[in-house]
Amino acid sequence: MSGPIYKRILIKISGEALAGDKKTGFDFDFIQQVCKAINKCTELGVEVGIVVGGGNFWRGVKDGAGHVERVSADRMGMLATAMNCLAFADVLRQSGADAQVLTAVDIQGVGERYTTDKAVRCLEEKKVVLFGCGTGCPFFSTDTAAVLRAAEIGADAILLAKNIDGVYSADPRVDASAVKYDSISYDEVLAQHLAVMDSTATSLAMDNNIPVIVFALAEPENIVRVLSGEKLGTTVSK
């Protein structure tokens, strides 16, 4: 493959992706495949940060079903992301990578407390950095956390690895006429209320001019293909 087109990236992976077909918990065979792809990125000299969602354990207000107050539900989601970071980091280390977990809230023994300087230093030391606990504040999604961390560490791009292979005009699972976009602007995503990221995350990416590449994680090697400049999925930019 050709050399990477980005030097530093932030990969956002949904918690559900870590569960695979099981829907909950972990599919370690699949996680190992993702880790192998990430190792290829670091071998190419790319600095990698990762934000993982918590949906394989807890989906905030949705799972709270009216019984758990929003702030508590969101904090439970933060803890779910911390569990995912620990599991992901261990599989990364077993595959030969050096991984560091940084958390947005203090959880002794789980990870070090996040600071921008610490994150950048770890990236420059060629460690894969896993950002846990979202932004550390309720009412903000892990999508927003991913864009925030990308902006703070000066990432060249956000790789949004999803269960769908790009951005569509409608949900292709229910609308056969849905059209896939090769590229689309932040403004168009917001105006059409497209389900790429939540509006806060999209606006933050737009304000900081960080391109977002949306692609399917079903083939983990897609991460490497995106880095090589192959046109996969949908690019969201100005």
PDB file of C-alpha atoms in Angstrom:
ATOM      1  CA  MET A   1       0.000   0.000   0.000  1.00  0.00           C
ATOM      2  CA  SER A   2       1.019   3.628  -0.386  1.00  0.00           C
ATOM      3  CA  GLY A   3       2.077   5.723   2.583  1.00  0.00           C
ATOM      4  CA  PRO A   4      -0.556   6.961   5.038  1.00  0.00           C
ATOM      5  CA  ILE A   5      -2.330  10.231   4.218  1.00  0.00           C
ATOM      6  CA  TYR A   6      -2.778  11.121   7.906  1.00  0.00           C
ATOM      7  CA  LYS A   7      -0.188  11.365  10.658  1.00  0.00           C
ATOM      8  CA  ARG A   8      -2.519  11.391  13.671  1.00  0.00           C
ATOM      9  CA  ILE A   9      -6.058  10.012  13.738  1.00  0.00           C
ATOM     10  CA  LEU A  10      -8.915   9.521  16.167  1.00  0.00           C
ATOM     11  CA  ILE A  11     -10.937   6.340  15.616  1.00  0.00           C
ATOM     12  CA  LYS A  12     -14.469   6.212  17.055  1.00  0.00           C
ATOM     13  CA  ILE A  13     -15.775   2.672  17.501  1.00  0.00           C
ATOM     14  CA  SER A  14     -19.230   1.863  18.800  1.00  0.00           C
ATOM     15  CA  GLY A  15     -19.565  -0.408  21.797  1.00  0.00           C
ATOM     16  CA  GLU A  16     -21.978  -2.566  19.826  1.00  0.00           C
ATOM     17  CA  ALA A  17     -19.213  -3.242  17.290  1.00  0.00           C
ATOM     18  CA  LEU A  18     -17.114  -4.851  20.032  1.00  0.00           C
ATOM     19  CA  ALA A  19     -19.972  -7.257  20.759  1.00  0.00           C
ATOM     20  CA  GLY A  20     -20.278  -8.497  17.175  1.00  0.00           C
ATOM     21  CA  ASP A  21     -23.258 -10.738  16.557  1.00  0.00           C
ATOM     22  CA  LYS A  22     -23.613 -11.329  20.300  1.00  0.00           C
ATOM     23  CA  LYS A  23     -25.010  -7.775  20.673  1.00  0.00           C
ATOM     24  CA  THR A  24     -23.738  -7.550  24.262  1.00  0.00           C
ATOM     25  CA  GLY A  25     -20.382  -8.143  25.919  1.00  0.00           C
ATOM     26  CA  PHE A  26     -17.329  -8.865  23.766  1.00  0.00           C
ATOM     27  CA  ASP A  27     -16.576 -10.750  20.570  1.00  0.00           C
ATOM     28  CA  PHE A  28     -12.848 -11.174  21.138  1.00  0.00           C
ATOM     29  CA  ASP A  29     -12.212 -12.758  17.754  1.00  0.00           C
ATOM     30  CA  PHE A  30     -13.520  -9.600  16.121  1.00  0.00           C
ATOM     31  CA  ILE A  31     -11.671  -7.298  18.539  1.00  0.00           C
ATOM     32  CA  GLN A  32      -8.435  -9.111  17.664  1.00  0.00           C
ATOM     33  CA  GLN A  33      -9.050  -8.369  13.990  1.00  0.00           C
ATOM     34  CA  VAL A  34      -9.564  -4.680  14.776  1.00  0.00           C
ATOM     35  CA  CYS A  35      -6.377  -4.632  16.863  1.00  0.00           C
ATOM     36  CA  LYS A  36      -4.377  -6.190  14.020  1.00  0.00           C
ATOM     37  CA  ALA A  37      -5.588  -3.410  11.717  1.00  0.00           C
ATOM     38  CA  ILE A  38      -4.668  -0.767  14.290  1.00  0.00           C
ATOM     39  CA  ASN A  39      -1.209  -2.323  14.659  1.00  0.00           C
ATOM     40  CA  LYS A  40      -0.717  -1.955  10.915  1.00  0.00           C
ATOM     41  CA  CYS A  41      -1.510   1.741  11.287  1.00  0.00           C
ATOM     42  CA  THR A  42       1.069   2.261  14.027  1.00  0.00           C
ATOM     43  CA  GLU A  43       3.650   0.268  12.033  1.00  0.00           C
ATOM     44  CA  LEU A  44       3.148   2.838   9.275  1.00  0.00           C
ATOM     45  CA  GLY A  45       4.030   5.576  11.761  1.00  0.00           C
ATOM     46  CA  VAL A  46       0.456   6.787  12.314  1.00  0.00           C
ATOM     47  CA  GLU A  47      -0.434   7.999  15.817  1.00  0.00           C
ATOM     48  CA  VAL A  48      -3.762   6.495  16.926  1.00  0.00           C
ATOM     49  CA  GLY A  49      -6.279   7.607  19.523  1.00  0.00           C
ATOM     50  CA  ILE A  50      -9.481   5.652  20.114  1.00  0.00           C
ATOM     51  CA  VAL A  51     -12.842   6.502  21.644  1.00  0.00           C
ATOM     52  CA  VAL A  52     -15.093   3.499  22.265  1.00  0.00           C
ATOM     53  CA  GLY A  53     -18.788   3.757  23.030  1.00  0.00           C
ATOM     54  CA  GLY A  54     -20.493   1.753  25.768  1.00  0.00           C
ATOM     55  CA  GLY A  55     -23.564   0.413  23.974  1.00  0.00           C
ATOM     56  CA  ASN A  56     -22.566  -3.243  24.359  1.00  0.00           C
ATOM     57  CA  PHE A  57     -23.264  -2.800  28.086  1.00  0.00           C
ATOM     58  CA  TRP A  58     -25.444   0.271  28.580  1.00  0.00           C
ATOM     59  CA  ARG A  59     -27.133   2.830  26.351  1.00  0.00           C
ATOM     60  CA  GLY A  60     -27.830   5.628  28.791  1.00  0.00           C
ATOM     61  CA  VAL A  61     -31.360   6.982  28.854  1.00  0.00           C
ATOM     62  CA  LYS A  62     -32.618   4.302  26.460  1.00  0.00           C
ATOM     63  CA  ASP A  63     -31.635   1.464  28.793  1.00  0.00           C
ATOM     64  CA  GLY A  64     -32.707   3.476  31.837  1.00  0.00           C
ATOM     65  CA  ALA A  65     -36.292   3.146  30.523  1.00  0.00           C
ATOM     66  CA  GLY A  66     -37.549   5.998  32.662  1.00  0.00           C
ATOM     67  CA  HIS A  67     -36.312   4.396  35.895  1.00  0.00           C
ATOM     68  CA  VAL A  68     -32.821   5.920  35.917  1.00  0.00           C
ATOM     69  CA  GLU A  69     -32.437   9.699  35.895  1.00  0.00           C
ATOM     70  CA  ARG A  70     -30.528  11.141  32.889  1.00  0.00           C
ATOM     71  CA  VAL A  71     -27.405  12.198  34.772  1.00  0.00           C
ATOM     72  CA  SER A  72     -27.075   8.797  36.447  1.00  0.00           C
ATOM     73  CA  ALA A  73     -27.776   6.993  33.166  1.00  0.00           C
ATOM     74  CA  ASP A  74     -25.049   8.963  31.396  1.00  0.00           C
ATOM     75  CA  ARG A  75     -22.550   8.310  34.165  1.00  0.00           C
ATOM     76  CA  MET A  76     -23.316   4.586  33.940  1.00  0.00           C
ATOM     77  CA  GLY A  77     -22.528   4.871  30.235  1.00  0.00           C
ATOM     78  CA  MET A  78     -19.170   6.443  31.099  1.00  0.00           C
ATOM     79  CA  LEU A  79     -18.346   3.426  33.258  1.00  0.00           C
ATOM     80  CA  ALA A  80     -19.304   1.120  30.381  1.00  0.00           C
ATOM     81  CA  THR A  81     -16.785   2.887  28.121  1.00  0.00           C
ATOM     82  CA  ALA A  82     -14.100   2.436  30.771  1.00  0.00           C
ATOM     83  CA  MET A  83     -14.718  -1.338  30.792  1.00  0.00           C
ATOM     84  CA  ASN A  84     -14.454  -1.369  27.012  1.00  0.00           C
ATOM     85  CA  CYS A  85     -11.192   0.570  27.097  1.00  0.00           C
ATOM     86  CA  LEU A  86      -9.659  -1.913  29.551  1.00  0.00           C
ATOM     87  CA  ALA A  87     -10.637  -4.906  27.406  1.00  0.00           C
ATOM     88  CA  PHE A  88      -9.533  -3.236  24.174  1.00  0.00           C
ATOM     89  CA  ALA A  89      -6.204  -2.154  25.683  1.00  0.00           C
ATOM     90  CA  ASP A  90      -5.420  -5.691  26.874  1.00  0.00           C
ATOM     91  CA  VAL A  91      -6.134  -7.212  23.459  1.00  0.00           C
ATOM     92  CA  LEU A  92      -3.980  -4.512  21.859  1.00  0.00           C
ATOM     93  CA  ARG A  93      -1.101  -5.344  24.200  1.00  0.00           C
ATOM     94  CA  GLN A  94      -1.459  -9.068  23.521  1.00  0.00           C
ATOM     95  CA  SER A  95      -1.164  -8.282  19.805  1.00  0.00           C
ATOM     96  CA  GLY A  96       2.097  -6.418  20.370  1.00  0.00           C
ATOM     97  CA  ALA A  97       0.959  -2.812  20.704  1.00  0.00           C
ATOM     98  CA  ASP A  98       1.671  -0.391  23.530  1.00  0.00           C
ATOM     99  CA  ALA A  99      -1.641   0.963  24.824  1.00  0.00           C
ATOM    100  CA  GLN A 100      -2.567   3.608  27.380  1.00  0.00           C
ATOM    101  CA  VAL A 101      -6.006   4.184  28.920  1.00  0.00           C
ATOM    102  CA  LEU A 102      -6.840   7.772  29.864  1.00  0.00           C
ATOM    103  CA  THR A 103     -10.126   8.544  31.595  1.00  0.00           C
ATOM    104  CA  ALA A 104     -12.131  11.767  31.785  1.00  0.00           C
ATOM    105  CA  VAL A 105     -13.017  11.060  35.421  1.00  0.00           C
ATOM    106  CA  ASP A 106     -10.868   9.724  38.237  1.00  0.00           C
ATOM    107  CA  ILE A 107     -11.137   5.929  38.472  1.00  0.00           C
ATOM    108  CA  GLN A 108      -8.129   4.723  40.430  1.00  0.00           C
ATOM    109  CA  GLY A 109      -6.567   1.609  38.954  1.00  0.00           C
ATOM    110  CA  VAL A 110      -8.515   1.830  35.693  1.00  0.00           C
ATOM    111  CA  GLY A 111      -6.565   4.490  33.835  1.00  0.00           C
ATOM    112  CA  GLU A 112      -4.696   7.720  34.268  1.00  0.00           C
ATOM    113  CA  ARG A 113      -6.662  10.957  34.371  1.00  0.00           C
ATOM    114  CA  TYR A 114      -6.863  12.558  30.927  1.00  0.00           C
ATOM    115  CA  THR A 115      -4.974  15.723  30.095  1.00  0.00           C
ATOM    116  CA  THR A 116      -4.193  16.956  26.609  1.00  0.00           C
ATOM    117  CA  ASP A 117      -0.456  17.101  27.301  1.00  0.00           C
ATOM    118  CA  LYS A 118      -0.414  13.540  28.603  1.00  0.00           C
ATOM    119  CA  ALA A 119      -2.379  12.266  25.607  1.00  0.00           C
ATOM    120  CA  VAL A 120      -0.100  13.974  23.093  1.00  0.00           C
ATOM    121  CA  ARG A 121       3.004  12.729  24.885  1.00  0.00           C
ATOM    122  CA  CYS A 122       1.699   9.141  24.774  1.00  0.00           C
ATOM    123  CA  LEU A 123       0.877   9.454  21.076  1.00  0.00           C
ATOM    124  CA  GLU A 124       4.353  10.788  20.334  1.00  0.00           C
ATOM    125  CA  GLU A 125       5.739   7.773  22.224  1.00  0.00           C
ATOM    126  CA  LYS A 126       3.806   5.619  19.705  1.00  0.00           C
ATOM    127  CA  LYS A 127       1.297   4.373  22.260  1.00  0.00           C
ATOM    128  CA  VAL A 128      -2.280   3.737  21.173  1.00  0.00           C
ATOM    129  CA  VAL A 129      -4.340   5.973  23.460  1.00  0.00           C
ATOM    130  CA  LEU A 130      -7.820   4.898  24.530  1.00  0.00           C
ATOM    131  CA  PHE A 131      -9.993   7.707  25.846  1.00  0.00           C
ATOM    132  CA  GLY A 132     -12.506   6.470  28.419  1.00  0.00           C
ATOM    133  CA  CYS A 133     -15.544   7.976  30.142  1.00  0.00           C
ATOM    134  CA  GLY A 134     -16.605  10.249  27.285  1.00  0.00           C
ATOM    135  CA  THR A 135     -16.228  13.944  28.051  1.00  0.00           C
ATOM    136  CA  GLY A 136     -16.657  13.272  31.762  1.00  0.00           C
ATOM    137  CA  CYS A 137     -19.934  15.200  31.727  1.00  0.00           C
ATOM    138  CA  PRO A 138     -23.523  13.974  31.307  1.00  0.00           C
ATOM    139  CA  PHE A 139     -25.635  15.082  28.325  1.00  0.00           C
ATOM    140  CA  PHE A 140     -22.725  14.596  25.901  1.00  0.00           C
ATOM    141  CA  SER A 141     -22.407  11.525  23.679  1.00  0.00           C
ATOM    142  CA  THR A 142     -19.253   9.567  22.932  1.00  0.00           C
ATOM    143  CA  ASP A 143     -19.518  11.012  19.394  1.00  0.00           C
ATOM    144  CA  THR A 144     -19.016  14.451  20.916  1.00  0.00           C
ATOM    145  CA  ALA A 145     -16.224  13.069  23.099  1.00  0.00           C
ATOM    146  CA  ALA A 146     -14.500  11.697  19.997  1.00  0.00           C
ATOM    147  CA  VAL A 147     -14.593  15.050  18.193  1.00  0.00           C
ATOM    148  CA  LEU A 148     -13.525  16.907  21.339  1.00  0.00           C
ATOM    149  CA  ARG A 149     -10.512  14.647  21.862  1.00  0.00           C
ATOM    150  CA  ALA A 150      -9.650  14.838  18.150  1.00  0.00           C
ATOM    151  CA  ALA A 151      -9.631  18.639  18.353  1.00  0.00           C
ATOM    152  CA  GLU A 152      -7.584  18.650  21.562  1.00  0.00           C
ATOM    153  CA  ILE A 153      -4.865  16.312  20.267  1.00  0.00           C
ATOM    154  CA  GLY A 154      -4.739  17.943  16.825  1.00  0.00           C
ATOM    155  CA  ALA A 155      -5.927  14.869  14.909  1.00  0.00           C
ATOM    156  CA  ASP A 156      -5.839  15.132  11.122  1.00  0.00           C
ATOM    157  CA  ALA A 157      -9.086  13.169  10.759  1.00  0.00           C
ATOM    158  CA  ILE A 158     -11.758  11.248  12.606  1.00  0.00           C
ATOM    159  CA  LEU A 159     -12.409   7.699  11.406  1.00  0.00           C
ATOM    160  CA  LEU A 160     -16.003   6.889  12.321  1.00  0.00           C
ATOM    161  CA  ALA A 161     -16.203   3.089  12.204  1.00  0.00           C
ATOM    162  CA  LYS A 162     -19.850   2.041  12.163  1.00  0.00           C
ATOM    163  CA  ASN A 163     -22.171  -0.848  11.404  1.00  0.00           C
ATOM    164  CA  ILE A 164     -23.106   0.841   8.109  1.00  0.00           C
ATOM    165  CA  ASP A 165     -20.807   1.577   5.160  1.00  0.00           C
ATOM    166  CA  GLY A 166     -21.322   5.324   4.886  1.00  0.00           C
ATOM    167  CA  VAL A 167     -23.802   8.181   5.067  1.00  0.00           C
ATOM    168  CA  TYR A 168     -27.150   7.721   3.320  1.00  0.00           C
ATOM    169  CA  SER A 169     -30.030  10.059   2.523  1.00  0.00           C
ATOM    170  CA  ALA A 170     -32.208   7.756   4.651  1.00  0.00           C
ATOM    171  CA  ASP A 171     -31.834   4.536   6.596  1.00  0.00           C
ATOM    172  CA  PRO A 172     -31.014   1.961   3.879  1.00  0.00           C
ATOM    173  CA  ARG A 173     -32.296  -0.827   6.110  1.00  0.00           C
ATOM    174  CA  VAL A 174     -35.851   0.531   5.845  1.00  0.00           C
ATOM    175  CA  ASP A 175     -35.751   2.665   2.679  1.00  0.00           C
ATOM    176  CA  ALA A 176     -34.626   0.888  -0.483  1.00  0.00           C
ATOM    177  CA  SER A 177     -34.395   4.223  -2.313  1.00  0.00           C
ATOM    178  CA  ALA A 178     -31.799   5.612   0.127  1.00  0.00           C
ATOM    179  CA  VAL A 179     -28.781   7.130  -1.655  1.00  0.00           C
ATOM    180  CA  LYS A 180     -25.242   6.789  -0.339  1.00  0.00           C
ATOM    181  CA  TYR A 181     -23.045   9.874  -0.410  1.00  0.00           C
ATOM    182  CA  ASP A 182     -19.370   9.684  -1.344  1.00  0.00           C
ATOM    183  CA  SER A 183     -18.887  13.080   0.293  1.00  0.00           C
ATOM    184  CA  ILE A 184     -21.128  15.556   2.056  1.00  0.00           C
ATOM    185  CA  SER A 185     -20.666  18.817   3.958  1.00  0.00           C
ATOM    186  CA  TYR A 186     -21.226  19.337   7.672  1.00  0.00           C
ATOM    187  CA  ASP A 187     -23.931  21.871   6.801  1.00  0.00           C
ATOM    188  CA  GLU A 188     -25.797  19.325   4.671  1.00  0.00           C
ATOM    189  CA  VAL A 189     -25.606  16.709   7.431  1.00  0.00           C
ATOM    190  CA  LEU A 190     -27.091  19.174   9.901  1.00  0.00           C
ATOM    191  CA  ALA A 191     -29.724  20.532   7.509  1.00  0.00           C
ATOM    192  CA  GLN A 192     -30.930  17.045   6.537  1.00  0.00           C
ATOM    193  CA  HIS A 193     -30.732  15.690  10.112  1.00  0.00           C
ATOM    194  CA  LEU A 194     -28.676  12.733   8.892  1.00  0.00           C
ATOM    195  CA  ALA A 195     -27.711  10.135  11.480  1.00  0.00           C
ATOM    196  CA  VAL A 196     -23.941  10.481  11.186  1.00  0.00           C
ATOM    197  CA  MET A 197     -23.185  11.844  14.644  1.00  0.00           C
ATOM    198  CA  ASP A 198     -25.299  13.903  16.973  1.00  0.00           C
ATOM    199  CA  SER A 199     -25.627  17.587  16.071  1.00  0.00           C
ATOM    200  CA  THR A 200     -23.240  18.726  18.809  1.00  0.00           C
ATOM    201  CA  ALA A 201     -20.483  16.442  17.514  1.00  0.00           C
ATOM    202  CA  THR A 202     -21.083  17.486  13.900  1.00  0.00           C
ATOM    203  CA  SER A 203     -21.004  21.187  14.778  1.00  0.00           C
ATOM    204  CA  LEU A 204     -17.795  20.739  16.760  1.00  0.00           C
ATOM    205  CA  ALA A 205     -16.137  18.928  13.847  1.00  0.00           C
ATOM    206  CA  MET A 206     -17.263  21.717  11.514  1.00  0.00           C
ATOM    207  CA  ASP A 207     -16.011  24.475  13.827  1.00  0.00           C
ATOM    208  CA  ASN A 208     -12.585  22.811  14.013  1.00  0.00           C
ATOM    209  CA  ASN A 209     -12.507  21.737  10.337  1.00  0.00           C
ATOM    210  CA  ILE A 210     -11.803  18.085  11.139  1.00  0.00           C
ATOM    211  CA  PRO A 211     -12.836  15.715   8.310  1.00  0.00           C
ATOM    212  CA  VAL A 212     -14.906  12.715   9.375  1.00  0.00           C
ATOM    213  CA  ILE A 213     -14.653   9.510   7.329  1.00  0.00           C
ATOM    214  CA  VAL A 214     -17.628   7.213   7.899  1.00  0.00           C
ATOM    215  CA  PHE A 215     -17.116   3.565   6.899  1.00  0.00           C
ATOM    216  CA  ALA A 216     -18.066   0.010   7.852  1.00  0.00           C
ATOM    217  CA  LEU A 217     -16.061  -1.736  10.559  1.00  0.00           C
ATOM    218  CA  ALA A 218     -17.359  -5.153   9.440  1.00  0.00           C
ATOM    219  CA  GLU A 219     -14.017  -5.446   7.616  1.00  0.00           C
ATOM    220  CA  PRO A 220     -11.459  -4.057  10.110  1.00  0.00           C
ATOM    221  CA  GLU A 221      -8.883  -3.773   7.317  1.00  0.00           C
ATOM    222  CA  ASN A 222     -10.968  -0.805   6.119  1.00  0.00           C
ATOM    223  CA  ILE A 223      -9.161   1.253   8.752  1.00  0.00           C
ATOM    224  CA  VAL A 224      -5.875   0.697   6.918  1.00  0.00           C
ATOM    225  CA  ARG A 225      -7.508   1.267   3.520  1.00  0.00           C
ATOM    226  CA  VAL A 226      -8.807   4.664   4.617  1.00  0.00           C
ATOM    227  CA  LEU A 227      -5.316   5.608   5.799  1.00  0.00           C
ATOM    228  CA  SER A 228      -3.872   4.655   2.411  1.00  0.00           C
ATOM    229  CA  GLY A 229      -6.236   7.130   0.736  1.00  0.00           C
ATOM    230  CA  GLU A 230      -8.650   4.565  -0.681  1.00  0.00           C
ATOM    231  CA  LYS A 231     -12.090   6.081  -1.191  1.00  0.00           C
ATOM    232  CA  LEU A 232     -14.296   4.185   1.228  1.00  0.00           C
ATOM    233  CA  GLY A 233     -17.567   5.164   2.839  1.00  0.00           C
ATOM    234  CA  THR A 234     -18.408   8.843   3.096  1.00  0.00           C
ATOM    235  CA  THR A 235     -16.214  11.846   3.867  1.00  0.00           C
ATOM    236  CA  VAL A 236     -17.875  14.654   5.815  1.00  0.00           C
ATOM    237  CA  SER A 237     -16.035  17.949   5.481  1.00  0.00           C
ATOM    238  CA  LYS A 238     -16.521  21.593   4.483  1.00  0.00           C
TER     239      LYS A 238
END
